[in-house]
Coordinates of C-alpha atoms in Angstrom, one line a residue:
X1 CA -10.6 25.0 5.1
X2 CA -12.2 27.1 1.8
X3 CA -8.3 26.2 0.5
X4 CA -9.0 22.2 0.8
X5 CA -12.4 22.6 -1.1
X6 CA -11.5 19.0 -2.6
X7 CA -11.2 16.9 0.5
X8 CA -15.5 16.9 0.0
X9 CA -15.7 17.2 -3.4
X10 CA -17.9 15.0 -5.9
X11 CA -16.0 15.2 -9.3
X12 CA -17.6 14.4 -12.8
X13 CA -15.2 13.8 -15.4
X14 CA -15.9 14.5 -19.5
X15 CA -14.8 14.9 -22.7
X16 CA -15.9 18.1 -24.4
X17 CA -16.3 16.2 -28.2
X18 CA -18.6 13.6 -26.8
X19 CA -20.7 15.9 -24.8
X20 CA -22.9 18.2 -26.4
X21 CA -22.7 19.3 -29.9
X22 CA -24.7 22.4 -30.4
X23 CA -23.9 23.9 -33.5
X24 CA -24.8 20.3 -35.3
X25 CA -21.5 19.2 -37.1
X26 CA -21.4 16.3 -34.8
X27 CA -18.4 17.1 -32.4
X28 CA -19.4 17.8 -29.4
X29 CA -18.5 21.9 -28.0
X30 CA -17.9 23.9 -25.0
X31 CA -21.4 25.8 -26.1
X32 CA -23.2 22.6 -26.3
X33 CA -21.0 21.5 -22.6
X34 CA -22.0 25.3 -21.3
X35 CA -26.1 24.7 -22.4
X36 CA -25.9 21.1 -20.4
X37 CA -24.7 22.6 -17.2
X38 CA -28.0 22.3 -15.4
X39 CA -27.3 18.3 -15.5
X40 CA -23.9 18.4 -13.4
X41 CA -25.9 21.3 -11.4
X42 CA -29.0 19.3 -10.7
X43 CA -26.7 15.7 -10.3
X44 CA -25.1 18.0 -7.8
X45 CA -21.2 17.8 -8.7
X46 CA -19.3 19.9 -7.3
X47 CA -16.2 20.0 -9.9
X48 CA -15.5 19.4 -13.3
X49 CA -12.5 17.4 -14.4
X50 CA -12.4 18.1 -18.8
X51 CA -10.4 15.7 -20.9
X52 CA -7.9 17.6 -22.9
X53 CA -9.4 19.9 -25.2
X54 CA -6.7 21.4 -26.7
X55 CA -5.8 21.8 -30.8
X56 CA -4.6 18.1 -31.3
X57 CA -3.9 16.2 -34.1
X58 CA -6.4 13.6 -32.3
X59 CA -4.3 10.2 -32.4
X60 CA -4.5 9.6 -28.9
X61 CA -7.6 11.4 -27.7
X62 CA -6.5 14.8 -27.3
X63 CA -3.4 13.5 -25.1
X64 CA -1.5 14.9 -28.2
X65 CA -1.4 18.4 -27.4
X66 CA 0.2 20.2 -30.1
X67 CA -0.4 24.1 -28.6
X68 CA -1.0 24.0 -25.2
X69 CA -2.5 27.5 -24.9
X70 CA -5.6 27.0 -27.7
X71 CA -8.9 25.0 -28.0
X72 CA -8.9 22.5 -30.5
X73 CA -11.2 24.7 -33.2
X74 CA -13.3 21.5 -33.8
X75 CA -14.9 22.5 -30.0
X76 CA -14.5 26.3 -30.1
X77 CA -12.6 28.8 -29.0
X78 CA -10.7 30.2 -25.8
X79 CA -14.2 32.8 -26.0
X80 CA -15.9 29.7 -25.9
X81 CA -13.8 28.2 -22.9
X82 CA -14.3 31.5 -20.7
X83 CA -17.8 31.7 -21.2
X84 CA -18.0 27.8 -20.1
X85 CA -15.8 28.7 -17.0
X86 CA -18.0 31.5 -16.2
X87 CA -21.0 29.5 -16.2
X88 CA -19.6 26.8 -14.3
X89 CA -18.4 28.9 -11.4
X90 CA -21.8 30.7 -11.1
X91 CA -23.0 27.4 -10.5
X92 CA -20.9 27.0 -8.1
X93 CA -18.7 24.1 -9.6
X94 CA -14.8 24.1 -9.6
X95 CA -13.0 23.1 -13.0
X96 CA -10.2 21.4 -13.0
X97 CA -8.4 20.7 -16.6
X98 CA -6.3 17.7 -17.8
X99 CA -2.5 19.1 -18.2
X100 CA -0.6 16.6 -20.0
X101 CA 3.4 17.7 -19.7
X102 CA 4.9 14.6 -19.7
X103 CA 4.9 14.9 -23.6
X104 CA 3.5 16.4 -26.8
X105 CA 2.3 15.7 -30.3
X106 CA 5.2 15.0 -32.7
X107 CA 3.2 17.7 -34.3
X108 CA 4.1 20.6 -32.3
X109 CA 6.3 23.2 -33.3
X110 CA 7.8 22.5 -30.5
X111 CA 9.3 19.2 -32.1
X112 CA 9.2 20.2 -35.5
X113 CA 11.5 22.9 -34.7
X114 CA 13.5 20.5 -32.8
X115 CA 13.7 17.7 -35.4
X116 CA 15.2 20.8 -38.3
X117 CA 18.4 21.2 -36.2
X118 CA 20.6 20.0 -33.4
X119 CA 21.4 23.6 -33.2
X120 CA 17.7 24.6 -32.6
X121 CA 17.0 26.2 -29.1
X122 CA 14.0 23.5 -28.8
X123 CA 16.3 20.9 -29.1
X124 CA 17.3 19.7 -25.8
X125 CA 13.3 20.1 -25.1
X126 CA 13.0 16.6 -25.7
X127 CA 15.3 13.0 -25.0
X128 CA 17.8 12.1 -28.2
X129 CA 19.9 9.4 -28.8
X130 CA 22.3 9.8 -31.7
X131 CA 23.0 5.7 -31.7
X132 CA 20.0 3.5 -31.3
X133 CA 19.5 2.4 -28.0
X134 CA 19.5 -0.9 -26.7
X135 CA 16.9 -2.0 -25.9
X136 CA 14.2 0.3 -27.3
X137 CA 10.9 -1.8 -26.2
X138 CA 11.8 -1.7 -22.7
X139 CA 9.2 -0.3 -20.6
X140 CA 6.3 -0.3 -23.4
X141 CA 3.0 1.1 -21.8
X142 CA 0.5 -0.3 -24.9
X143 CA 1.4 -3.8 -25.1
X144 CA 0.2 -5.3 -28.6
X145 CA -0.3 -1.8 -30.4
X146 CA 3.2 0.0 -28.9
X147 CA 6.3 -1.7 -30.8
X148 CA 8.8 0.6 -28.8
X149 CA 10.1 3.5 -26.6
X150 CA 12.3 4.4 -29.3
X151 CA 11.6 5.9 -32.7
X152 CA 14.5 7.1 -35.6
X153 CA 13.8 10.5 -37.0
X154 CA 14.9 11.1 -40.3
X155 CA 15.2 14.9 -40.2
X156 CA 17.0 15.0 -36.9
X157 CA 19.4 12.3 -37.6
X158 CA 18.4 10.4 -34.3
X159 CA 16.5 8.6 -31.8
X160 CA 13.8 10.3 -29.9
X161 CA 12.2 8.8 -26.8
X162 CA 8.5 8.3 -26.5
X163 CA 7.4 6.1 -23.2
X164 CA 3.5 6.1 -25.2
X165 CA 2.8 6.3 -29.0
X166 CA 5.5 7.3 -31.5
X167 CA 3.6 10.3 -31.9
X168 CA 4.3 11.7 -28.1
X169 CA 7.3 12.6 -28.0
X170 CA 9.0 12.7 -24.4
X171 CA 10.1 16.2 -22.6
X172 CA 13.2 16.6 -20.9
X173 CA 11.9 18.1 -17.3
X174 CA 16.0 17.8 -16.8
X175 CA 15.8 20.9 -19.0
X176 CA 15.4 24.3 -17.0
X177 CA 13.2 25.8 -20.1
X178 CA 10.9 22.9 -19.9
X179 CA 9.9 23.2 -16.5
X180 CA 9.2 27.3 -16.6
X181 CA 6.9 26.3 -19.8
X182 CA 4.8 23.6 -18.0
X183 CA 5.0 26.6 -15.2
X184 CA 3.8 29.3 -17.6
X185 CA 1.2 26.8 -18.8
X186 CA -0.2 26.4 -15.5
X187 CA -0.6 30.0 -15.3
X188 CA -2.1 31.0 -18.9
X189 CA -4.9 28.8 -17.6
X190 CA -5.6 29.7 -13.8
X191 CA -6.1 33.3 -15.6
X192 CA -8.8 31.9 -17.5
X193 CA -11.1 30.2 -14.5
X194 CA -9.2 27.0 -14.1
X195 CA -9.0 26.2 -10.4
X196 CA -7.0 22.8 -11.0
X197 CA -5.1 20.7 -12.7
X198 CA -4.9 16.9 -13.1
X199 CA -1.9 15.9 -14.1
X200 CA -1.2 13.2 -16.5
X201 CA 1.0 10.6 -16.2
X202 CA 2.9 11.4 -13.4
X203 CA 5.1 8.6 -13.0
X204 CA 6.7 9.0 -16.3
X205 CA 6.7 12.7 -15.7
X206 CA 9.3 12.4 -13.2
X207 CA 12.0 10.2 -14.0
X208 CA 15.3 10.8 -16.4
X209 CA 14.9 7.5 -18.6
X210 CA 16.7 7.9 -21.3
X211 CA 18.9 11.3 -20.9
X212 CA 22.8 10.2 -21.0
X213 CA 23.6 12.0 -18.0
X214 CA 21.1 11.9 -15.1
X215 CA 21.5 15.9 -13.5
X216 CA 22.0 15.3 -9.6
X217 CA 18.5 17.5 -9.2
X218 CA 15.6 15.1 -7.8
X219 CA 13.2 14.7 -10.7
X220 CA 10.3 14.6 -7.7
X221 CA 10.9 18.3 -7.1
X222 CA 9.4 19.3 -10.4
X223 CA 6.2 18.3 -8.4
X224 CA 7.1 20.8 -5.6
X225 CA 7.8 23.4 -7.5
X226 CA 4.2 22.9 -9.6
X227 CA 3.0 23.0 -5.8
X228 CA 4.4 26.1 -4.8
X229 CA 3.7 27.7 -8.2
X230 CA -0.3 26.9 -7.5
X231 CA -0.2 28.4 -4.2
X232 CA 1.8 31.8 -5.0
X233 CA -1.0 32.3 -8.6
X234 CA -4.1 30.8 -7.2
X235 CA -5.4 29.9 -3.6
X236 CA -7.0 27.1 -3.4
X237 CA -5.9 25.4 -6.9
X238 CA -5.1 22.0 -6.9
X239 CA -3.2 19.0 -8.6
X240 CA -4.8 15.9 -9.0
X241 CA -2.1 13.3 -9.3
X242 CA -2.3 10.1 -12.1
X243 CA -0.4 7.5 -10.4
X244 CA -0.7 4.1 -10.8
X245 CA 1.7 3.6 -8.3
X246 CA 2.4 1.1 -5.3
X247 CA 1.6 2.4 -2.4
X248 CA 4.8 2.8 -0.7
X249 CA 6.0 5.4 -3.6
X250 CA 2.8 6.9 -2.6
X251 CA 4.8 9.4 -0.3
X252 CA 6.7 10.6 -2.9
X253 CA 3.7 12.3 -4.5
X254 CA 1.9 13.6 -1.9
X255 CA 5.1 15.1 0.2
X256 CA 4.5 16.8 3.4
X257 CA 5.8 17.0 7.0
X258 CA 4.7 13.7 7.4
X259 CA 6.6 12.1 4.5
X260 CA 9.4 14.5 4.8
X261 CA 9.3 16.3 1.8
X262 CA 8.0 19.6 0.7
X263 CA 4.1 19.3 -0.1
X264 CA 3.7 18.0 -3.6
X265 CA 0.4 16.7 -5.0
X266 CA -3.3 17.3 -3.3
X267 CA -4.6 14.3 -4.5
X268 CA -3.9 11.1 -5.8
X269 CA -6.0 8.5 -7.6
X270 CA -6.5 5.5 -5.7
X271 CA -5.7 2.6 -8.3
X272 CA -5.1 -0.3 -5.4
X273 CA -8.2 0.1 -4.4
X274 CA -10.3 0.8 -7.4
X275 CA -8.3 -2.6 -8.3
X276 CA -9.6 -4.6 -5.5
X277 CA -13.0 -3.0 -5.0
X278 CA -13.7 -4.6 -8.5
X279 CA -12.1 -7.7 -7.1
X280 CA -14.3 -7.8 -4.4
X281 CA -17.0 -7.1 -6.9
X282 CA -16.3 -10.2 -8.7
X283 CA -15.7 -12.5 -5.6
X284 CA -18.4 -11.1 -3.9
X285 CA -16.5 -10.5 -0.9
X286 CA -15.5 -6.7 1.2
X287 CA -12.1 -8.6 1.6
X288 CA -10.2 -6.8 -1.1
X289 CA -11.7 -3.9 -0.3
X290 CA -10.5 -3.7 3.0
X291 CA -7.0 -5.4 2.2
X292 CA -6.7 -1.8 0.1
X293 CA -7.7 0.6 2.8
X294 CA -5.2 -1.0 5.1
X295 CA -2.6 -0.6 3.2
X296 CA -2.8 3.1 2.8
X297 CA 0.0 5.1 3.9
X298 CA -1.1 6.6 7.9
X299 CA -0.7 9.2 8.8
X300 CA -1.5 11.2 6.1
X301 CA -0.7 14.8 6.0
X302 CA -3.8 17.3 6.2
X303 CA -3.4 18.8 2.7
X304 CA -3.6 14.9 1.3
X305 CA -6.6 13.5 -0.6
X306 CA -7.2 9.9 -2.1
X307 CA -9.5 10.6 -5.5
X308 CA -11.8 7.3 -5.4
X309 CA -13.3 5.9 -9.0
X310 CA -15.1 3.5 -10.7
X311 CA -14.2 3.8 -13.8
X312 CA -12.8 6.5 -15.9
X313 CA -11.5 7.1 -19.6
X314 CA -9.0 4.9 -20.0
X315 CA -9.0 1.0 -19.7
X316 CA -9.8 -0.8 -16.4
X317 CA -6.2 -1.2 -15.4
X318 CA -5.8 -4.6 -13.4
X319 CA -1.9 -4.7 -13.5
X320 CA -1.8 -4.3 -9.5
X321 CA -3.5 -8.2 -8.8
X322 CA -1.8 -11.2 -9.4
X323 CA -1.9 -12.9 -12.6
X324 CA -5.2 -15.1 -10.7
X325 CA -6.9 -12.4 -9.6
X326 CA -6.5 -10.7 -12.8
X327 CA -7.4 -13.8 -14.4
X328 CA -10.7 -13.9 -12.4
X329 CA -11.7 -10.4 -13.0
X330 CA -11.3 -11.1 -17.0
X331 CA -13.6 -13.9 -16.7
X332 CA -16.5 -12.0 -14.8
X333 CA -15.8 -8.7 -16.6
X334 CA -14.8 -9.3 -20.0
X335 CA -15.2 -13.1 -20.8
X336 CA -14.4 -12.2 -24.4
X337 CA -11.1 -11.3 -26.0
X338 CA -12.6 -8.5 -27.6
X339 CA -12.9 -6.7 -24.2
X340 CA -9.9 -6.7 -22.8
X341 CA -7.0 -4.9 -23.8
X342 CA -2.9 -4.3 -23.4
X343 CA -3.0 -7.7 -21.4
X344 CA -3.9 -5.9 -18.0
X345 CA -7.3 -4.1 -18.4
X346 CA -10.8 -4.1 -19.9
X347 CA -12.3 -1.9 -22.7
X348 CA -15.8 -1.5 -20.7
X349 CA -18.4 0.8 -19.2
X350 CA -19.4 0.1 -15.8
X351 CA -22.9 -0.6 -16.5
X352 CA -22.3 -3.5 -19.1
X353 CA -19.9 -4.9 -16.6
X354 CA -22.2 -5.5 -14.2
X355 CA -24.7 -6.9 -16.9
X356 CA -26.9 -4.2 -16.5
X357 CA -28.2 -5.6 -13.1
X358 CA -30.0 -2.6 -11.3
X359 CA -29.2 -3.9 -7.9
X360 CA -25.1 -4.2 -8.0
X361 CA -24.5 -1.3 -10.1
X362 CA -26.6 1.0 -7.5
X363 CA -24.5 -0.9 -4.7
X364 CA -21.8 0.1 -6.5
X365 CA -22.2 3.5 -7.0
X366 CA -23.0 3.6 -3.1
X367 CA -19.9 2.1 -2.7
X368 CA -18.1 5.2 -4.7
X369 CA -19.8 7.8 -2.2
X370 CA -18.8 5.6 0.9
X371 CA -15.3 4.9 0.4
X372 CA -12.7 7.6 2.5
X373 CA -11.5 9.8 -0.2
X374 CA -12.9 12.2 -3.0
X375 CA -15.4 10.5 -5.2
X376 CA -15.0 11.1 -9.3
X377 CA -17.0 10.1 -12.0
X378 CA -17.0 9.2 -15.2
X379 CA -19.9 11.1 -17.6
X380 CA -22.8 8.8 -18.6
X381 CA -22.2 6.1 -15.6
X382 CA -24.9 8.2 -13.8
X383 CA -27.5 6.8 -16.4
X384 CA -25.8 3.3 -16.6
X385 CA -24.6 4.4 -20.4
X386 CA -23.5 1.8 -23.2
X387 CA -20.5 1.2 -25.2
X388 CA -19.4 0.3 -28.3
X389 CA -16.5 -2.6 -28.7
X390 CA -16.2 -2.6 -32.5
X391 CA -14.3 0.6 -31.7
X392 CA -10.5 0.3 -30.7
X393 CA -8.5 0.3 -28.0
X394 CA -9.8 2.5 -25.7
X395 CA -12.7 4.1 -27.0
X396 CA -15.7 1.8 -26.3
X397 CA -15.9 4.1 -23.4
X398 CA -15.6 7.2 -24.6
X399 CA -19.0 7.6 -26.8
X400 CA -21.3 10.6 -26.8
X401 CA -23.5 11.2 -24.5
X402 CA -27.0 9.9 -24.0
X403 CA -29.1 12.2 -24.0
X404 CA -32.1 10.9 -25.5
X405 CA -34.1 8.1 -27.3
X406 CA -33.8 10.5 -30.4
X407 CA -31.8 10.3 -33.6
X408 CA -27.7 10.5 -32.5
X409 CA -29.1 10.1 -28.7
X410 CA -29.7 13.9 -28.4
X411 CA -26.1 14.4 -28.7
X412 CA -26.0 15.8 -32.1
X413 CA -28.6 17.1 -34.5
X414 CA -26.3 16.2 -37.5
X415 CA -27.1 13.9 -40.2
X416 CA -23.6 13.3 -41.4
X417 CA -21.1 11.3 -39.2
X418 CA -20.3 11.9 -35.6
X419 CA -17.7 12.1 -33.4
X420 CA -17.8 8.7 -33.0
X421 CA -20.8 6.1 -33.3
X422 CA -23.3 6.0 -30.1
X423 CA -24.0 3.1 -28.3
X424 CA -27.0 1.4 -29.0
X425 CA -27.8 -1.8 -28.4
X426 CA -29.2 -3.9 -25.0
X427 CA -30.4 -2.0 -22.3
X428 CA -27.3 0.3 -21.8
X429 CA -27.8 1.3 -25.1
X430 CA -29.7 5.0 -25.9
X431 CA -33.3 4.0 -26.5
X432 CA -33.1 2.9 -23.4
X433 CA -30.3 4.2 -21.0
X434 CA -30.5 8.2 -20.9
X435 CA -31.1 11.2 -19.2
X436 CA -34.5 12.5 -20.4
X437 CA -36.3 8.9 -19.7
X438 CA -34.9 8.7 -16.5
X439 CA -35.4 12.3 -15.0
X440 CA -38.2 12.6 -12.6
X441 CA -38.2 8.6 -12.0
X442 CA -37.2 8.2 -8.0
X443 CA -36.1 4.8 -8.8
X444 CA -34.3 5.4 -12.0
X445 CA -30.5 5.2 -12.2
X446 CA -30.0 9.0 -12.3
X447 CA -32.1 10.0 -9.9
X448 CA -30.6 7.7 -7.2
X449 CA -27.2 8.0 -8.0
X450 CA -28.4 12.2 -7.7
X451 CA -29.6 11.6 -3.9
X452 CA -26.3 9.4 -3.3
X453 CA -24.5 12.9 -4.5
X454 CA -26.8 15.1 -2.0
X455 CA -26.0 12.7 1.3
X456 CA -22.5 12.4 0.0
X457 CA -22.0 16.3 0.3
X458 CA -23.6 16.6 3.6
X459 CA -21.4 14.2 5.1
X460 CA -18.1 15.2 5.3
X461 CA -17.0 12.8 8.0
X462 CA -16.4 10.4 4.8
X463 CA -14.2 13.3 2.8
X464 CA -12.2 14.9 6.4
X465 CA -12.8 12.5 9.0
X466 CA -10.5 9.7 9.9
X467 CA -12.0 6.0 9.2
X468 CA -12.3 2.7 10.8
X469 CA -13.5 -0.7 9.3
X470 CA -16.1 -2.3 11.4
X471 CA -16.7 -6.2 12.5
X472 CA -18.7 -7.6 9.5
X473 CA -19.5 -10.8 7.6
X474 CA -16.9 -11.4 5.1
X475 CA -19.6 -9.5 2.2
X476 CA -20.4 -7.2 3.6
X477 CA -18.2 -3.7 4.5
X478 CA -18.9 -1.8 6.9
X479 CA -17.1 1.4 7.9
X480 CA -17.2 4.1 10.2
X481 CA -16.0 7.7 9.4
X482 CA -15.6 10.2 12.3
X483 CA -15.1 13.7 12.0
X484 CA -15.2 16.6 14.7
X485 CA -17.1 14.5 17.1
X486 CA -19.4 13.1 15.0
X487 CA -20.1 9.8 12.5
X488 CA -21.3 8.5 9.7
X489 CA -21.7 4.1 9.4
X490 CA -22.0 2.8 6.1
X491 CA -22.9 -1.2 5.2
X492 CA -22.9 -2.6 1.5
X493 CA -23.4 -6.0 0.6
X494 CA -21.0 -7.2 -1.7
X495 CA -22.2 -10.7 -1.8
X496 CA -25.9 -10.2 -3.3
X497 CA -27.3 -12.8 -0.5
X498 CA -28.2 -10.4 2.5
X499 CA -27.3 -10.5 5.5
X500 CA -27.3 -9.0 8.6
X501 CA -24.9 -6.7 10.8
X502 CA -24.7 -5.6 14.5
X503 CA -23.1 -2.2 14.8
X504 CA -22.3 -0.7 17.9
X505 CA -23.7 2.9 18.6
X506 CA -23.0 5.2 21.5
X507 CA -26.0 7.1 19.9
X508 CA -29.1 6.4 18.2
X509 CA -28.5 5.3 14.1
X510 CA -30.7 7.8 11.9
X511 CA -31.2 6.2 8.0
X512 CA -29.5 9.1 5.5
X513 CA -29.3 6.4 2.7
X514 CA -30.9 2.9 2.1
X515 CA -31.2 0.9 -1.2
X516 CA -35.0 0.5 0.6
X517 CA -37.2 1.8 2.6
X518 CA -36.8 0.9 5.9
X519 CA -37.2 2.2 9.6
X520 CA -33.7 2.8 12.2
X521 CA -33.1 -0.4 13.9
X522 CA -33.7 -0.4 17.2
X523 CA -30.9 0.0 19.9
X524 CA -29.0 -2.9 20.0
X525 CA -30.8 -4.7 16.9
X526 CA -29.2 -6.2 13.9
X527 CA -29.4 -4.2 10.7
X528 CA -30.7 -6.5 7.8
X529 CA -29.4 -5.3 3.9
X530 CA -31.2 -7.3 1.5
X531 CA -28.8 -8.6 -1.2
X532 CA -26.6 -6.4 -2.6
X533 CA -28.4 -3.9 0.1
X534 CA -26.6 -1.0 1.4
X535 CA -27.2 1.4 4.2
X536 CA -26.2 5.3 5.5
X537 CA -26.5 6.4 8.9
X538 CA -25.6 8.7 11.3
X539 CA -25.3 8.4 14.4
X540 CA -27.0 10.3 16.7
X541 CA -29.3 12.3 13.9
X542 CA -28.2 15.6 12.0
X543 CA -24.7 17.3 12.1
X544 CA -24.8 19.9 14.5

């Protein structure tokens, strides 16, 4: 059971640049991330996810690695990094590191060796075409900034394939040489404290698209050999899937006895139902919600794990509803153009998208910590943190840090530019969204979403146990998760009007989490959640 560590685990997801910035050039650093440890410690994660902090020539966030054994000098150094892993593990926290081996920086010498010569051994690292292809914007993944899959190289005298920007160029997993090198990547880093890996883009990693002759090898076994790689180097490391996928290819990358297939991923981010949680959000109705847990693949196999979000680093993808439903999320979320982005997701932080309303976004963070699965986190929606739209694409969500109603939010002490600009205005912005003005306030933000952590970790019925959805009014979702004879009930009112619930008990219902104070109903009595109310129990009083 030490081995499946994840199946309780609260994750926190960051980006070392817009972190902490010790040394004052205004990029954040792993000694500035390694000083701000006692806020994960006291928020009570119990993992670290870190974007990609690799040397990068920074075009797409880091996710263009070009040398994946460094740190990207602007952040430190591979001293640094150990130091940071050291510190994190004495607090007990797992790390877990972005590995992105679906494709590197056009950048690397990798590629630049590649592009020189057809003779050169990197050559058949990547996917060529000598005549252009025919259709080179098929399956474009950045619609209105991503003109093609296809780009002409000059120097190599052909056509290399790139399924994100021009400046990713694709590997060729079909290739033997790639495949030991994302292996020996894997390694380089378990030796250095890394107890997991979440893999990026997994879907694309995994398929032939492009190559002129398909090899009769399943591409899916690459992720069984990653599997069995993890288990001979490192008990108890993991690989967290991304996979916006529909649920029945959901087998595929979790593997096991059940889905006949050797074991493959750990866990897998839940994208159906972060989709229609929001969609229940919007409509004010647990519907959605529960349409998405039904559909989950059952049984699962033991080793499995759905990772459960809000919102993470990327855009709000809402490609899995129909054009309506995505329609009716744009209006609530992101009424203006300006906030939406590639035609399927928005550019916003939680917080603003629930117009700062105290009540909903608690409810919704309650909601995180309910749900069956892992719970992960994005960095600064524990304060209910800002963003900044005149920044593109992605990046109104990836500001620094708040920190502090002081000069550059406490992020930075530097008086030149920063990483990028904080957010500032409304009441997600820094003067009056961060940590230092909401530590020690029981009702604050961070201090409740800190106690939703605590009961979260002492209830591993919701993380192990199986689940079943209870009788409810249509708001309102109510679930039941059962583990090793005992359960945990949870209610949240989606709605925002109240209402009330009967839930039948064998035992007495014990209050481990309320949006209010209130008292355990009496046997057989309704519970009342006031609107968008939510309450915890267990049934029958503490785990034995």
């Amino acid at each position: 059971m030490l081995d499946l560590w994840y199946k309780n685990a609260v994750i926190y997801c960051l980006d070392v640049e817009t972190f902490m910035d010790r040394n004052g050039d205004g990029v954040g650093d792993f000694d500035g991330l390694t000083d701000r440890l006692d806020h994960l410690e006291t928020l009570g994660v119990t993992a670290i996810w870190l974007n990609p902090f690799y040397p990068t020539p920074n075009r797409d966030n880091g996710y263009d690695v070009s040398d994946f054994y460094g740190v990207d000098p602007r952040l430190g150094n591979p001293g640094g990094f150990v130091e940071f892993a050291r510190a994190a593990r004495e607090r007990g926290m797992k790390l877990l590191v972005d590995l992105v081996c679906n494709h590197t920086s056009t950048d690397h010498p990798w590629f630049q060796s590649a592009r020189s010569s057809k003779d050169s051994p990197f050559r058949d690292w990547y996917v060529w075409s000598e005549e252009k292809p025919e259709d080179i914007a098929e399956g474009i993944i950045f619609p209105g900034v991503q003109e093609a899959v296809w780009t002409f190289d000059e120097a190599a005298g052909a056509w290399y394939m790139h399924r994100f920007y021009a400046h990713q160029a694709d590997l060729n997993i079909a290739n033997p040489a790639v495949r030991e090198e994302i292996m020996r990547i894997m390694g380089y880093w378990l030796e250095l404290g890394v107890e997991g890996f979440r893999v990026d883009a997994v879907p694309f990693l995994i398929e032939y698209k492009g190559l002129k002759e398909e090899p009769e090898r399943e591409p899916e076994l690459l992720l069984s050999e990653m599997r069995d790689f993890l288990a001979w180097r490192r008990a108890g490391a993991i690989l967290l899937a991304e996979a916006n996928v529909e649920r029945a290819q959901v087998p595929e990358y979790f593997g096991g006895r059940e889905f006949d297939t050797d074991e493959r991923m750990h866990m897998v981010f839940d994208f159906p139902l972060n989709q229609r949680m929001w969609l229940g959000l919007v409509r004010g109705s647990a519907e959605p919600v529960r349409e998405a847990l039904r559909s989950r693949p059952s049984p699962m196999p033991v080793h499995a794990q759905w990772a459960v979000f809000l919102r993470n680093h990327d855009e709000l993808s809402l490609d899995k509803l129909s054009e309506a439903e995505r329609e009716e999320c744009f209006e609530a979320l992101a009424p203006e153009e300006s906030m939406r982005v590639y035609g399927r997701g928005v550019r916003r932080r939680l917080a603003p998208m629930l117009g700062g309303d105290a009540a909903r976004l608690k409810l919704a963070h309650a909601l995180l910590y309910a749900l069956p699965g892992a719970p992960v986190m994005w960095y600064g929606d524990e304060i209910g943190m800002g963003e900044r739209l005149d920044l593109s694409e992605r990046s109104p969500v990836r500001t620094p840090m708040q920190w502090a109603d002081a000069p550059n939010a406490g992020f930075s002490t530097t008086d030149g530019d920063l990483v990028r600009p904080v957010a500032e205005e409304g009441p997600c912005g820094y003067p009056e969204a961060n940590v230092a003005a909401q530590r020690g306030h029981s009702d604050s933000l961070l201090e409740t979403v800190g106690r939703m952590v605590r009961v979260r970790r002492a209830c591993p019925e919701i993380g192990w146990g199986s689940w079943e959805i209870l009788p409810s009014p249509d708001a309102v979702l109510a679930l039941r998760c059962t583990w090793q004879g005992e359960s945990v009930v949870t209610l949240h009112d989606l709605g925002g009007e109240g209402a009330e619930i009967a839930v039948e008990a064998e035992k007495p219902l014990v209050v481990l989490l309320s949006s209010e104070d209130c008292e355990a109903p009496a046997p057989g009595a309704p519970v009342a959640l006031e609107p968008h109310g939510f309450r915890w129990f267990r049934e029958g009083g503490e785990r034995r």
